[in-house]
Amino acid sequence: MTELTPKDMERARFAFDIYDFEGKARMDLFYLGDVLRGLNLNPTLKMIEKLGGTKKKGEKFLKLEEFYPIYRDVKNSKDTGSFEDFIECLKLYDKLENGTMMLGELEHILLSLGEKLEREEVDILIKECCDPEDDDGFIPYEPFLRRVCAGPHPEMYEDW
């Protein structure tokens, strides 16, 4: 297992400090998923729960020294899908075998499978990441996945 570099520790401290709302050198575990996602990681809800994340504010707190091993474990985790994994999944919906799928099927996947998204989240994702659908209701799925996997602002993470 790879240990954290000094730069990783600096990033972790910076993110942790943002969520130390009271200035008591502790973070509410309600925000564990947010802080990890702020560090450009993609933990699942199941993983956050396993790591001690809470569903209510104020239930449990964490000190920075306790956060470093969590950050390391999530950073080293292989439990997140890759671009190639997502391409293989969407190929199952590529009926014409031409790199396209029905926009309605993509919406269904996002609303119904895995960690389900809310309708508003799906609408934003489609608006910001999908190419326009053709006359038959198909969209190319590879550009969509590239945009989603790049995150909201990939230029922010160039030196990360």
PDB file of C-alpha atoms in Angstrom:
ATOM      1  CA  MET A   1       0.000   0.000   0.000  1.00  0.00           C
ATOM      2  CA  THR A   2       1.386   3.373  -1.008  1.00  0.00           C
ATOM      3  CA  GLU A   3       1.967   5.850   1.775  1.00  0.00           C
ATOM      4  CA  LEU A   4       0.996   9.513   1.500  1.00  0.00           C
ATOM      5  CA  THR A   5       3.542  11.904   0.063  1.00  0.00           C
ATOM      6  CA  PRO A   6       4.193  15.265   1.751  1.00  0.00           C
ATOM      7  CA  LYS A   7       2.120  16.887  -1.017  1.00  0.00           C
ATOM      8  CA  ASP A   8      -0.754  14.439  -0.346  1.00  0.00           C
ATOM      9  CA  MET A   9      -0.596  15.326   3.346  1.00  0.00           C
ATOM     10  CA  GLU A  10      -0.634  19.035   2.536  1.00  0.00           C
ATOM     11  CA  ARG A  11      -3.720  18.565   0.330  1.00  0.00           C
ATOM     12  CA  ALA A  12      -5.420  16.471   3.002  1.00  0.00           C
ATOM     13  CA  ARG A  13      -4.714  19.095   5.676  1.00  0.00           C
ATOM     14  CA  PHE A  14      -6.049  21.869   3.413  1.00  0.00           C
ATOM     15  CA  ALA A  15      -9.281  19.965   2.672  1.00  0.00           C
ATOM     16  CA  PHE A  16      -9.656  18.930   6.318  1.00  0.00           C
ATOM     17  CA  ASP A  17      -9.236  22.542   7.485  1.00  0.00           C
ATOM     18  CA  ILE A  18     -12.034  23.670   5.171  1.00  0.00           C
ATOM     19  CA  TYR A  19     -14.414  21.283   6.953  1.00  0.00           C
ATOM     20  CA  ASP A  20     -13.181  22.232  10.446  1.00  0.00           C
ATOM     21  CA  PHE A  21     -16.034  24.713  10.793  1.00  0.00           C
ATOM     22  CA  GLU A  22     -15.568  25.282  14.523  1.00  0.00           C
ATOM     23  CA  GLY A  23     -11.789  25.723  14.450  1.00  0.00           C
ATOM     24  CA  LYS A  24     -11.361  22.904  16.996  1.00  0.00           C
ATOM     25  CA  ALA A  25      -8.991  20.818  14.829  1.00  0.00           C
ATOM     26  CA  ARG A  26     -11.734  18.288  14.160  1.00  0.00           C
ATOM     27  CA  MET A  27     -14.124  17.489  11.339  1.00  0.00           C
ATOM     28  CA  ASP A  28     -17.680  16.193  11.535  1.00  0.00           C
ATOM     29  CA  LEU A  29     -17.827  12.746   9.913  1.00  0.00           C
ATOM     30  CA  PHE A  30     -21.062  13.838   8.255  1.00  0.00           C
ATOM     31  CA  TYR A  31     -18.773  15.618   5.739  1.00  0.00           C
ATOM     32  CA  LEU A  32     -16.368  12.708   5.150  1.00  0.00           C
ATOM     33  CA  GLY A  33     -17.631  12.035   1.617  1.00  0.00           C
ATOM     34  CA  ASP A  34     -17.523  15.733   0.739  1.00  0.00           C
ATOM     35  CA  VAL A  35     -13.935  16.185   1.884  1.00  0.00           C
ATOM     36  CA  LEU A  36     -12.792  13.034   0.049  1.00  0.00           C
ATOM     37  CA  ARG A  37     -14.543  14.145  -3.133  1.00  0.00           C
ATOM     38  CA  GLY A  38     -12.913  17.551  -2.664  1.00  0.00           C
ATOM     39  CA  LEU A  39      -9.608  15.686  -2.831  1.00  0.00           C
ATOM     40  CA  ASN A  40     -10.592  14.372  -6.280  1.00  0.00           C
ATOM     41  CA  LEU A  41     -11.525  10.898  -5.015  1.00  0.00           C
ATOM     42  CA  ASN A  42     -14.733   9.013  -5.750  1.00  0.00           C
ATOM     43  CA  PRO A  43     -15.709   6.967  -2.714  1.00  0.00           C
ATOM     44  CA  THR A  44     -19.035   5.169  -2.893  1.00  0.00           C
ATOM     45  CA  LEU A  45     -21.688   5.811  -0.265  1.00  0.00           C
ATOM     46  CA  LYS A  46     -21.065   2.278   1.005  1.00  0.00           C
ATOM     47  CA  MET A  47     -17.340   3.010   1.372  1.00  0.00           C
ATOM     48  CA  ILE A  48     -18.017   6.273   3.242  1.00  0.00           C
ATOM     49  CA  GLU A  49     -20.309   4.455   5.642  1.00  0.00           C
ATOM     50  CA  LYS A  50     -17.699   1.717   6.169  1.00  0.00           C
ATOM     51  CA  LEU A  51     -15.074   4.383   6.950  1.00  0.00           C
ATOM     52  CA  GLY A  52     -17.263   5.911   9.658  1.00  0.00           C
ATOM     53  CA  GLY A  53     -19.182   8.583   7.769  1.00  0.00           C
ATOM     54  CA  THR A  54     -22.423   9.546   9.495  1.00  0.00           C
ATOM     55  CA  LYS A  55     -25.850  10.501   8.210  1.00  0.00           C
ATOM     56  CA  LYS A  56     -26.432  13.173  10.882  1.00  0.00           C
ATOM     57  CA  LYS A  57     -24.346  16.209  11.747  1.00  0.00           C
ATOM     58  CA  GLY A  58     -22.679  16.264  15.147  1.00  0.00           C
ATOM     59  CA  GLU A  59     -22.752  12.499  15.809  1.00  0.00           C
ATOM     60  CA  LYS A  60     -19.053  11.768  15.447  1.00  0.00           C
ATOM     61  CA  PHE A  61     -15.896  13.800  14.861  1.00  0.00           C
ATOM     62  CA  LEU A  62     -12.427  13.061  13.523  1.00  0.00           C
ATOM     63  CA  LYS A  63      -8.995  14.636  14.078  1.00  0.00           C
ATOM     64  CA  LEU A  64      -6.548  15.288  11.235  1.00  0.00           C
ATOM     65  CA  GLU A  65      -4.239  12.461  12.353  1.00  0.00           C
ATOM     66  CA  GLU A  66      -7.194  10.078  12.107  1.00  0.00           C
ATOM     67  CA  PHE A  67      -8.110  11.424   8.664  1.00  0.00           C
ATOM     68  CA  TYR A  68      -4.728  10.689   7.022  1.00  0.00           C
ATOM     69  CA  PRO A  69      -5.143   6.866   7.065  1.00  0.00           C
ATOM     70  CA  ILE A  70      -8.693   7.192   5.707  1.00  0.00           C
ATOM     71  CA  TYR A  71      -7.468   9.431   2.896  1.00  0.00           C
ATOM     72  CA  ARG A  72      -4.636   6.991   2.147  1.00  0.00           C
ATOM     73  CA  ASP A  73      -6.975   3.996   2.060  1.00  0.00           C
ATOM     74  CA  VAL A  74      -9.481   5.659  -0.264  1.00  0.00           C
ATOM     75  CA  LYS A  75      -6.680   7.039  -2.473  1.00  0.00           C
ATOM     76  CA  ASN A  76      -5.207   3.532  -2.812  1.00  0.00           C
ATOM     77  CA  SER A  77      -8.580   1.810  -3.187  1.00  0.00           C
ATOM     78  CA  LYS A  78      -9.250  -0.107  -6.367  1.00  0.00           C
ATOM     79  CA  ASP A  79     -12.971  -0.116  -5.539  1.00  0.00           C
ATOM     80  CA  THR A  80     -13.842   2.663  -8.001  1.00  0.00           C
ATOM     81  CA  GLY A  81     -14.630   2.150 -11.655  1.00  0.00           C
ATOM     82  CA  SER A  82     -12.375   3.411 -14.413  1.00  0.00           C
ATOM     83  CA  PHE A  83     -13.259   5.041 -17.714  1.00  0.00           C
ATOM     84  CA  GLU A  84     -12.690   1.713 -19.465  1.00  0.00           C
ATOM     85  CA  ASP A  85     -15.028  -0.068 -17.021  1.00  0.00           C
ATOM     86  CA  PHE A  86     -17.778   2.464 -17.721  1.00  0.00           C
ATOM     87  CA  ILE A  87     -17.293   2.143 -21.491  1.00  0.00           C
ATOM     88  CA  GLU A  88     -17.738  -1.627 -21.221  1.00  0.00           C
ATOM     89  CA  CYS A  89     -20.957  -1.135 -19.249  1.00  0.00           C
ATOM     90  CA  LEU A  90     -22.444   1.273 -21.762  1.00  0.00           C
ATOM     91  CA  LYS A  91     -21.485  -0.968 -24.677  1.00  0.00           C
ATOM     92  CA  LEU A  92     -24.239  -3.260 -23.407  1.00  0.00           C
ATOM     93  CA  TYR A  93     -26.713  -0.573 -24.496  1.00  0.00           C
ATOM     94  CA  ASP A  94     -25.033   0.071 -27.870  1.00  0.00           C
ATOM     95  CA  LYS A  95     -27.593  -1.762 -29.996  1.00  0.00           C
ATOM     96  CA  LEU A  96     -26.148  -0.498 -33.294  1.00  0.00           C
ATOM     97  CA  GLU A  97     -22.534  -1.181 -32.207  1.00  0.00           C
ATOM     98  CA  ASN A  98     -21.516   2.277 -33.376  1.00  0.00           C
ATOM     99  CA  GLY A  99     -20.608   4.010 -30.097  1.00  0.00           C
ATOM    100  CA  THR A 100     -24.104   5.348 -29.439  1.00  0.00           C
ATOM    101  CA  MET A 101     -26.945   4.562 -27.086  1.00  0.00           C
ATOM    102  CA  MET A 102     -30.448   5.861 -26.487  1.00  0.00           C
ATOM    103  CA  LEU A 103     -30.506   8.963 -24.291  1.00  0.00           C
ATOM    104  CA  GLY A 104     -33.548   7.511 -22.502  1.00  0.00           C
ATOM    105  CA  GLU A 105     -31.557   4.415 -21.534  1.00  0.00           C
ATOM    106  CA  LEU A 106     -28.735   6.559 -20.145  1.00  0.00           C
ATOM    107  CA  GLU A 107     -31.273   8.508 -18.085  1.00  0.00           C
ATOM    108  CA  HIS A 108     -32.738   5.218 -16.807  1.00  0.00           C
ATOM    109  CA  ILE A 109     -29.281   3.937 -15.809  1.00  0.00           C
ATOM    110  CA  LEU A 110     -28.454   7.127 -13.912  1.00  0.00           C
ATOM    111  CA  LEU A 111     -31.824   7.206 -12.157  1.00  0.00           C
ATOM    112  CA  SER A 112     -32.147   3.512 -11.332  1.00  0.00           C
ATOM    113  CA  LEU A 113     -28.860   1.624 -11.053  1.00  0.00           C
ATOM    114  CA  GLY A 114     -26.033   1.700  -8.521  1.00  0.00           C
ATOM    115  CA  GLU A 115     -25.865   4.920  -6.529  1.00  0.00           C
ATOM    116  CA  LYS A 116     -28.975   6.472  -7.998  1.00  0.00           C
ATOM    117  CA  LEU A 117     -29.043  10.139  -8.936  1.00  0.00           C
ATOM    118  CA  GLU A 118     -31.964  12.503  -8.456  1.00  0.00           C
ATOM    119  CA  ARG A 119     -33.848  13.711 -11.552  1.00  0.00           C
ATOM    120  CA  GLU A 120     -32.359  17.218 -11.209  1.00  0.00           C
ATOM    121  CA  GLU A 121     -28.830  15.794 -11.051  1.00  0.00           C
ATOM    122  CA  VAL A 122     -29.443  13.699 -14.173  1.00  0.00           C
ATOM    123  CA  ASP A 123     -30.825  16.717 -16.033  1.00  0.00           C
ATOM    124  CA  ILE A 124     -27.727  18.776 -15.161  1.00  0.00           C
ATOM    125  CA  LEU A 125     -25.383  15.937 -16.120  1.00  0.00           C
ATOM    126  CA  ILE A 126     -27.078  15.474 -19.479  1.00  0.00           C
ATOM    127  CA  LYS A 127     -27.182  19.207 -20.178  1.00  0.00           C
ATOM    128  CA  GLU A 128     -23.499  19.712 -19.331  1.00  0.00           C
ATOM    129  CA  CYS A 129     -21.947  16.447 -20.536  1.00  0.00           C
ATOM    130  CA  CYS A 130     -24.013  14.957 -23.362  1.00  0.00           C
ATOM    131  CA  ASP A 131     -23.774  15.738 -27.038  1.00  0.00           C
ATOM    132  CA  PRO A 132     -27.192  16.503 -28.554  1.00  0.00           C
ATOM    133  CA  GLU A 133     -29.253  13.438 -29.363  1.00  0.00           C
ATOM    134  CA  ASP A 134     -29.825  12.599 -33.010  1.00  0.00           C
ATOM    135  CA  ASP A 135     -33.223  12.329 -34.689  1.00  0.00           C
ATOM    136  CA  ASP A 136     -33.596   8.760 -33.438  1.00  0.00           C
ATOM    137  CA  GLY A 137     -32.797   9.628 -29.798  1.00  0.00           C
ATOM    138  CA  PHE A 138     -29.191   8.322 -29.767  1.00  0.00           C
ATOM    139  CA  ILE A 139     -26.133   9.992 -28.220  1.00  0.00           C
ATOM    140  CA  PRO A 140     -22.440   9.063 -28.436  1.00  0.00           C
ATOM    141  CA  TYR A 141     -21.556   7.697 -24.996  1.00  0.00           C
ATOM    142  CA  GLU A 142     -17.750   7.973 -25.085  1.00  0.00           C
ATOM    143  CA  PRO A 143     -17.636  11.825 -25.100  1.00  0.00           C
ATOM    144  CA  PHE A 144     -20.201  11.810 -22.281  1.00  0.00           C
ATOM    145  CA  LEU A 145     -18.037   9.499 -20.172  1.00  0.00           C
ATOM    146  CA  ARG A 146     -14.881  11.506 -20.917  1.00  0.00           C
ATOM    147  CA  ARG A 147     -16.560  14.652 -19.629  1.00  0.00           C
ATOM    148  CA  VAL A 148     -17.994  12.954 -16.547  1.00  0.00           C
ATOM    149  CA  CYS A 149     -14.716  11.207 -15.652  1.00  0.00           C
ATOM    150  CA  ALA A 150     -12.773  14.457 -16.112  1.00  0.00           C
ATOM    151  CA  GLY A 151     -14.809  16.060 -13.332  1.00  0.00           C
ATOM    152  CA  PRO A 152     -16.197  19.568 -13.199  1.00  0.00           C
ATOM    153  CA  HIS A 153     -12.942  21.464 -13.757  1.00  0.00           C
ATOM    154  CA  PRO A 154     -10.051  19.206 -14.786  1.00  0.00           C
ATOM    155  CA  GLU A 155      -7.705  22.185 -15.109  1.00  0.00           C
ATOM    156  CA  MET A 156      -7.935  22.642 -11.324  1.00  0.00           C
ATOM    157  CA  TYR A 157      -6.197  19.317 -10.784  1.00  0.00           C
ATOM    158  CA  GLU A 158      -3.323  19.607 -13.267  1.00  0.00           C
ATOM    159  CA  ASP A 159      -0.675  19.852 -10.537  1.00  0.00           C
ATOM    160  CA  TRP A 160      -2.452  17.383  -8.222  1.00  0.00           C
TER     161      TRP A 160
END
